[in-house]
Coordinates of C-alpha atoms in Angstrom, one line a residue:
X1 CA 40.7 21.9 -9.2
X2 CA 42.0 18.1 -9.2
X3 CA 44.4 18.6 -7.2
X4 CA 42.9 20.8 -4.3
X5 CA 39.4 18.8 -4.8
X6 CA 38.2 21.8 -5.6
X7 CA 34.3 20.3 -6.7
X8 CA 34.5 18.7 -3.3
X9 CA 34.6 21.7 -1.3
X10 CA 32.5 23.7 -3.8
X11 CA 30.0 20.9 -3.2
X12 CA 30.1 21.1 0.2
X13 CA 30.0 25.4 0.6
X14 CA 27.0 25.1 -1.8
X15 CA 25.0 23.1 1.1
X16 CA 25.4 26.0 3.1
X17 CA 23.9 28.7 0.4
X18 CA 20.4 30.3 1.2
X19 CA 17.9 28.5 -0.8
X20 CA 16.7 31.6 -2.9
X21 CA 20.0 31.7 -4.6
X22 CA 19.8 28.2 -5.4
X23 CA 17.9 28.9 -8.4
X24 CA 17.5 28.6 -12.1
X25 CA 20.4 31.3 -12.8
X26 CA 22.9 29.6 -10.3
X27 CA 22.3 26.2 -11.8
X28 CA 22.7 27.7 -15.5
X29 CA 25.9 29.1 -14.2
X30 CA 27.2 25.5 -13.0
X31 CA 26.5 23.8 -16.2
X32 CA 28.4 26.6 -18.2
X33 CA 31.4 25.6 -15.6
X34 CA 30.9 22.1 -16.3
X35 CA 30.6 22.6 -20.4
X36 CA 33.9 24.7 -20.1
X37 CA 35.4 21.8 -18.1
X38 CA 33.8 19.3 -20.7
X39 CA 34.9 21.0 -24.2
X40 CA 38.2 22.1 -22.9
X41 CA 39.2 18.1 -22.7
X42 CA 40.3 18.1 -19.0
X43 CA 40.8 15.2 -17.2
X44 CA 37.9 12.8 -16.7
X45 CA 37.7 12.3 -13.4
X46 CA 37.2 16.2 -13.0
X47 CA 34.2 15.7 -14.9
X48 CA 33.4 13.3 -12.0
X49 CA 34.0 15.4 -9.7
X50 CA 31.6 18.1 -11.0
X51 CA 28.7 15.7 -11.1
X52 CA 29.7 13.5 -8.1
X53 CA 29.6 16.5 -5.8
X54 CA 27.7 19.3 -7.6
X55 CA 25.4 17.6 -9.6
X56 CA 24.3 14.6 -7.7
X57 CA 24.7 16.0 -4.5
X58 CA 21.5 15.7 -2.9
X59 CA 21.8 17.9 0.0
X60 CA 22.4 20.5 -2.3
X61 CA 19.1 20.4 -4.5
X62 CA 16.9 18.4 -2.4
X63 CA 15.7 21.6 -0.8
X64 CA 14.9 23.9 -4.2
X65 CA 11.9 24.0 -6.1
X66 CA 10.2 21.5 -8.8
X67 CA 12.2 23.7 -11.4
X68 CA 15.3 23.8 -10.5
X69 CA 15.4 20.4 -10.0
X70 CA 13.6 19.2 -13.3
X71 CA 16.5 21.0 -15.1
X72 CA 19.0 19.6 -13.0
X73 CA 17.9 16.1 -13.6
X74 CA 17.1 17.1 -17.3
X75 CA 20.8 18.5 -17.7
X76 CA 22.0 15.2 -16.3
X77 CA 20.2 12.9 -18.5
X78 CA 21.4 14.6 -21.0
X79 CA 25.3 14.7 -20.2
X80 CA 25.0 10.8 -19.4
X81 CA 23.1 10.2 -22.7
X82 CA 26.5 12.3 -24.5
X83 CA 28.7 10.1 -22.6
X84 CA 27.7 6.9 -21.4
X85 CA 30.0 5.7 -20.0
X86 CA 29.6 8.2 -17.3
X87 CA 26.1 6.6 -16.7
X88 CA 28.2 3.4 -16.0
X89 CA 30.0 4.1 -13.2
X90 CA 28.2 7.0 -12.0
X91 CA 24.3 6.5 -12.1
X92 CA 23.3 2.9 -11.9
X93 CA 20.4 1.9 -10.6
X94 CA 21.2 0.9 -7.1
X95 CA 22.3 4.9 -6.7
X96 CA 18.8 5.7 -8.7
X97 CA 16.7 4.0 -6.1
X98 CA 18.6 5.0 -3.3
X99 CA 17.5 8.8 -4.8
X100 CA 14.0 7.4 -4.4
X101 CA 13.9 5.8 -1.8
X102 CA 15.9 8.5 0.7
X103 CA 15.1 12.1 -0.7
X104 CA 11.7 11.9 -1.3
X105 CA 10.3 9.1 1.0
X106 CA 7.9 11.4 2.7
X107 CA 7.2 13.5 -0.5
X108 CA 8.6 16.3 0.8
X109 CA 11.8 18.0 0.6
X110 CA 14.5 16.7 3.4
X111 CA 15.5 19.2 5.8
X112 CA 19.0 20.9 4.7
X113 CA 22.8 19.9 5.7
X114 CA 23.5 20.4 9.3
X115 CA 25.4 23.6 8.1
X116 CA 22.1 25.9 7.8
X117 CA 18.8 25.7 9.3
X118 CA 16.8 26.5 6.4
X119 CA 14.5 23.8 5.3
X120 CA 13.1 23.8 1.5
X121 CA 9.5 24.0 0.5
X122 CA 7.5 21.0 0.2
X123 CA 6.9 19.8 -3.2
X124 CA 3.4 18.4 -3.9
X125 CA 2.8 14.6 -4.7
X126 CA 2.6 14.8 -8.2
X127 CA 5.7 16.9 -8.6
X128 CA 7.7 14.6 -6.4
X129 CA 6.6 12.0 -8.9
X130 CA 7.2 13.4 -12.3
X131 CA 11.2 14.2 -10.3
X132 CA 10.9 10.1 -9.8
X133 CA 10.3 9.7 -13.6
X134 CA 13.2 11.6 -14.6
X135 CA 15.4 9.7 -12.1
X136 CA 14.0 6.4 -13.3
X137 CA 15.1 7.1 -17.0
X138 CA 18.6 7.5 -15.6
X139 CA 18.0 4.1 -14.2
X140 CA 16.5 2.9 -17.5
X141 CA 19.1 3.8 -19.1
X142 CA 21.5 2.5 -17.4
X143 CA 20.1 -1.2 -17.1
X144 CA 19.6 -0.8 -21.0
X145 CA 23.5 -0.3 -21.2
X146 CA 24.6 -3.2 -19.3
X147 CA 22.6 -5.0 -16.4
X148 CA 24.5 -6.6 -13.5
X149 CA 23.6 -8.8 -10.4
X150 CA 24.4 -5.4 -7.9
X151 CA 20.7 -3.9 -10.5
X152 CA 18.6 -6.8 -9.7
X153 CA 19.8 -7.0 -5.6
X154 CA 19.1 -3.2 -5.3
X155 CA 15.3 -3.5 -7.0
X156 CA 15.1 -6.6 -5.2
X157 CA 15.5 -4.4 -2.2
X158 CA 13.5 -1.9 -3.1
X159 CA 10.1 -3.7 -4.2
X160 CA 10.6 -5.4 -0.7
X161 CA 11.4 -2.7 1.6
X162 CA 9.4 -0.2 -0.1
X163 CA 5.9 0.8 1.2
X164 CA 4.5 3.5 -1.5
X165 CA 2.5 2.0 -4.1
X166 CA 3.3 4.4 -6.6
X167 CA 6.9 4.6 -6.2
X168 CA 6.9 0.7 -6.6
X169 CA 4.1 1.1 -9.6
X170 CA 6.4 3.4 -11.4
X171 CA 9.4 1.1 -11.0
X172 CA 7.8 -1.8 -12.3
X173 CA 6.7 0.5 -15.0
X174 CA 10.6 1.1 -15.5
X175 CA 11.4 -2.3 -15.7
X176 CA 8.9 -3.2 -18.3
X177 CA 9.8 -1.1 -20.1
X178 CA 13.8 -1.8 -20.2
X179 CA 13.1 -5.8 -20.2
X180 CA 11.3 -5.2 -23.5
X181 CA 14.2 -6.1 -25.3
X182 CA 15.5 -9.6 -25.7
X183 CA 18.8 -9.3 -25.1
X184 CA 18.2 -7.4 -21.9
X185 CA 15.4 -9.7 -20.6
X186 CA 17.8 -12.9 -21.0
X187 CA 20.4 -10.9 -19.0
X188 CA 17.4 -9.8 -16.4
X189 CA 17.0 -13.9 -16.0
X190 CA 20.6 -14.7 -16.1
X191 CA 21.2 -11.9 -13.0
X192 CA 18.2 -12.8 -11.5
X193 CA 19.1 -16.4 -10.7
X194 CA 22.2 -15.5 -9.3
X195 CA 20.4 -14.2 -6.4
X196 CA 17.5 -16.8 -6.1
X197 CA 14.9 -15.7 -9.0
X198 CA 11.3 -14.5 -9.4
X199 CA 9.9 -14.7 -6.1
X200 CA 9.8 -11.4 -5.2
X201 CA 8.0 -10.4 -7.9
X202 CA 5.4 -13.4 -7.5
X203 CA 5.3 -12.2 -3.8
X204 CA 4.4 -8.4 -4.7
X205 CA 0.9 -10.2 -5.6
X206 CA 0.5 -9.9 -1.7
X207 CA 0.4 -6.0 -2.2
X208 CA -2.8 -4.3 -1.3
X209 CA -2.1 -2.1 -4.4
X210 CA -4.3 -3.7 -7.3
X211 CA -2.1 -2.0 -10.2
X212 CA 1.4 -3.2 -8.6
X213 CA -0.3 -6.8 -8.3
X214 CA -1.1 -6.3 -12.0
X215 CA 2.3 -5.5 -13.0
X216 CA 3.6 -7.8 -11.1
X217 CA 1.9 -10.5 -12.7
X218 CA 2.6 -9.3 -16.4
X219 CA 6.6 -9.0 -15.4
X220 CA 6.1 -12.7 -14.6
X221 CA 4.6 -13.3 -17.6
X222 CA 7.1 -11.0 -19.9
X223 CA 9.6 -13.3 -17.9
X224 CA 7.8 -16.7 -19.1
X225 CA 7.6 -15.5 -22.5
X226 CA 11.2 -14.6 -22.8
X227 CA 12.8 -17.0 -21.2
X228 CA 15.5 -18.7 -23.5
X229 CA 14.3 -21.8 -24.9
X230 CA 17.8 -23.8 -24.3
X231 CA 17.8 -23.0 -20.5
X232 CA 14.0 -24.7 -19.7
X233 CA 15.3 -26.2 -17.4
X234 CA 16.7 -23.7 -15.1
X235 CA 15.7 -22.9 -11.1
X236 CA 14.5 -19.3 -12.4
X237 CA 10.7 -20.1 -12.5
X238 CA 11.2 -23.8 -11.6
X239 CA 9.3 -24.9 -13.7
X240 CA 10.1 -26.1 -17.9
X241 CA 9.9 -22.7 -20.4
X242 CA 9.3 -23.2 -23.8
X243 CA 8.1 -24.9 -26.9
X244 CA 7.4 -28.8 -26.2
X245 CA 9.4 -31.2 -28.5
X246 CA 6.9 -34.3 -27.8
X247 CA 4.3 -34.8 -26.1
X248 CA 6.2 -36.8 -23.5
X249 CA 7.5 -33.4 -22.4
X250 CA 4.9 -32.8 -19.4
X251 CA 7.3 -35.5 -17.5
X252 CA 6.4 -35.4 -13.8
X253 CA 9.4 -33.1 -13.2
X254 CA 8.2 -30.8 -15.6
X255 CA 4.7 -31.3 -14.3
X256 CA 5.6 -30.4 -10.8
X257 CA 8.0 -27.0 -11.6
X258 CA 4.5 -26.1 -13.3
X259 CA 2.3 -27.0 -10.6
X260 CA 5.2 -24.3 -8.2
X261 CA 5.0 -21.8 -10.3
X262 CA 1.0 -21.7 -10.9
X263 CA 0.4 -22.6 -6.8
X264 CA 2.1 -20.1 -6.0
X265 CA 0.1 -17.2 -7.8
X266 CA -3.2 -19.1 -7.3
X267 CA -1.9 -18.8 -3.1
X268 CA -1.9 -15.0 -3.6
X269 CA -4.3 -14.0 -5.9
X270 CA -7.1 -15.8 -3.6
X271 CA -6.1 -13.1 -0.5
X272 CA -7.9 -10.3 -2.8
X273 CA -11.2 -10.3 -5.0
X274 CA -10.9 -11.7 -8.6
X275 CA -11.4 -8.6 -10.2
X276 CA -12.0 -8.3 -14.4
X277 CA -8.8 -6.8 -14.8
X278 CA -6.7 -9.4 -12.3
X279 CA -8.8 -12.4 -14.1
X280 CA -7.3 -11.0 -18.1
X281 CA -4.0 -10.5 -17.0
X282 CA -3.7 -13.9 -15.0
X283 CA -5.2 -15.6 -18.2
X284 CA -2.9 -14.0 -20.2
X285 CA -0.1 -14.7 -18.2
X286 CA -0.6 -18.5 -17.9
X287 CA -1.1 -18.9 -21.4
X288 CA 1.4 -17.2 -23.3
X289 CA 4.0 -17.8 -20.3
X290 CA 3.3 -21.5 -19.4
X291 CA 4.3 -24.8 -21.7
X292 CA 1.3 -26.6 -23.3
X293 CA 1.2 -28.8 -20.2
X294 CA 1.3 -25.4 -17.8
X295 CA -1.5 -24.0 -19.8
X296 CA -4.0 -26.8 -19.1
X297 CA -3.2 -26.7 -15.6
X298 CA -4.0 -23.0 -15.4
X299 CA -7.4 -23.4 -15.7
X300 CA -7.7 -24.8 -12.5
X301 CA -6.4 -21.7 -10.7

């Protein structure tokens, strides 16, 4: 099978199988060919192989129905959770959204390979969704792993180019979630600032989409909060982060980051009504993000 690239062509005579025998019974069959493969210790890049172009193939499942693919990205979670490494340098985020964004922009299944002209049925809007969830836990998972600058340009990306509230809402969702640990929130800062910081997610205020501007605001704030103490002074939110050692600290430098950071919400929140919901969250996060000096400033947004 290595040799020949056998799961490469299997991959590829599977787009052209009529979508009523890509079902429950076939897919049960491929995971007992990958287990085989798996338990009898083969080589690991023919374990790769049988997710790179079976598994993950797209143009394969794209076109079944909401069952078949649950399980498939059910099975899939599951091998990567076994073996994470496989996770690593299969199923990183970037690949994640990519899913998101290409095979189910239109909440419909894409039309089939150009070997068959058999389209799938479409799958409704909330069972496109709950198929996003399960993808985003892959890319949970893997940001909870290990996060790298190539995670944070591909969101990035995504939260700008994207138009669907919910598929944005959902990976904000995602993110909170994964950045809810320390030590994964300082390396969320660290990466982010090699690519210019929190602006886009100050910017996603500008989103017509009240619970995205919501979200946005509290990843901001999760950000402030969490924000190593020792690195204050950093371009990330350019502004000073953390606990005041005098009251000489509120320095015009620090004064001014401040003054950046809380201008440039106030500029955004004002394009949209100051709803009960948008004034709690801004509240909250200008006080628990903002120094002493930041906080008294807030008041005047």
């Amino acid at each position: 099978m290595l040799q020949v690239s056998g799961f490469s062509i299997l991959g590829f005579l599977m787009q052209s199988i009529p979508l009523d025998q890509l079902n429950l019974e076939t897919l049960s069959a491929l995971k007992h060919l990958f287990n085989v493969i798996a338990d009898c210790g083969l080589l690991e890049l023919l374990v790769k192989d049988a997710i790179s172009y079976i598994f993950m193939n797209p143009f394969i499942w794209v076109r079944t129905v909401y069952k078949v693919q649950r399980e498939l990205y059910m099975f899939l979670i599951q091998q990567f959770d076994n073996d994470p490494r496989l996770l690593q340098s299969m199923c990183r985020l970037p690949r994640v959204l990519d899913f998101i964004s290409n095979d189910y922009a239109d909440g419909a299944n894409i039309g089939s390979s150009s070997t068959t002209e058999v389209k799938g049925e479409r799958l409704s809007i909330e069972e496109v969704r709950k198929l996003h969830l399960l993808l985003l836990s892959l890319g949970e998972m893997s940001i909870r792993q290990n996060i790298h600058v190539s995670d944070i340009r591909a969101l990035v990306a995504f939260l700008e180019r994207c138009h669907d509230m919910m598929r944005i809402e959902d990976v904000l969702h995602m993110v909170m979630r994964a950045i809810s640990q320390k030590p994964l929130l300082a390396s969320f800062v660290d990466q982010a600032n090699l690519i210019g910081g929190c602006h886009v997610f100050i910017n996603l205020l500008q989103r017509d989409y009240e619970p995205v501007r919501l979200l946005s605001l509290q990843l901001v704030g999760r950000l402030l909060v969490g924000f190593p103490s020792e690195k204050k002074g950093a371009k990330f939110f350019y502004l000073a982060i953390g606990r005041s050692r005098s009251p000489l600290e509120g320095n015009k430098k620090g004064s001014s980051r401040t003054q950046q950071i809380v201008s440039a919400i106030s500029d955004r929140r004002l394009r949209f009504p100051l709803t009960d919901n948008l004034s709690a969250t801004l509240f909250d996060v200008l006080l628990g993000g903002a120094t002493k000096a930041g906080a008294v400033e807030a008041e005047s947004v």
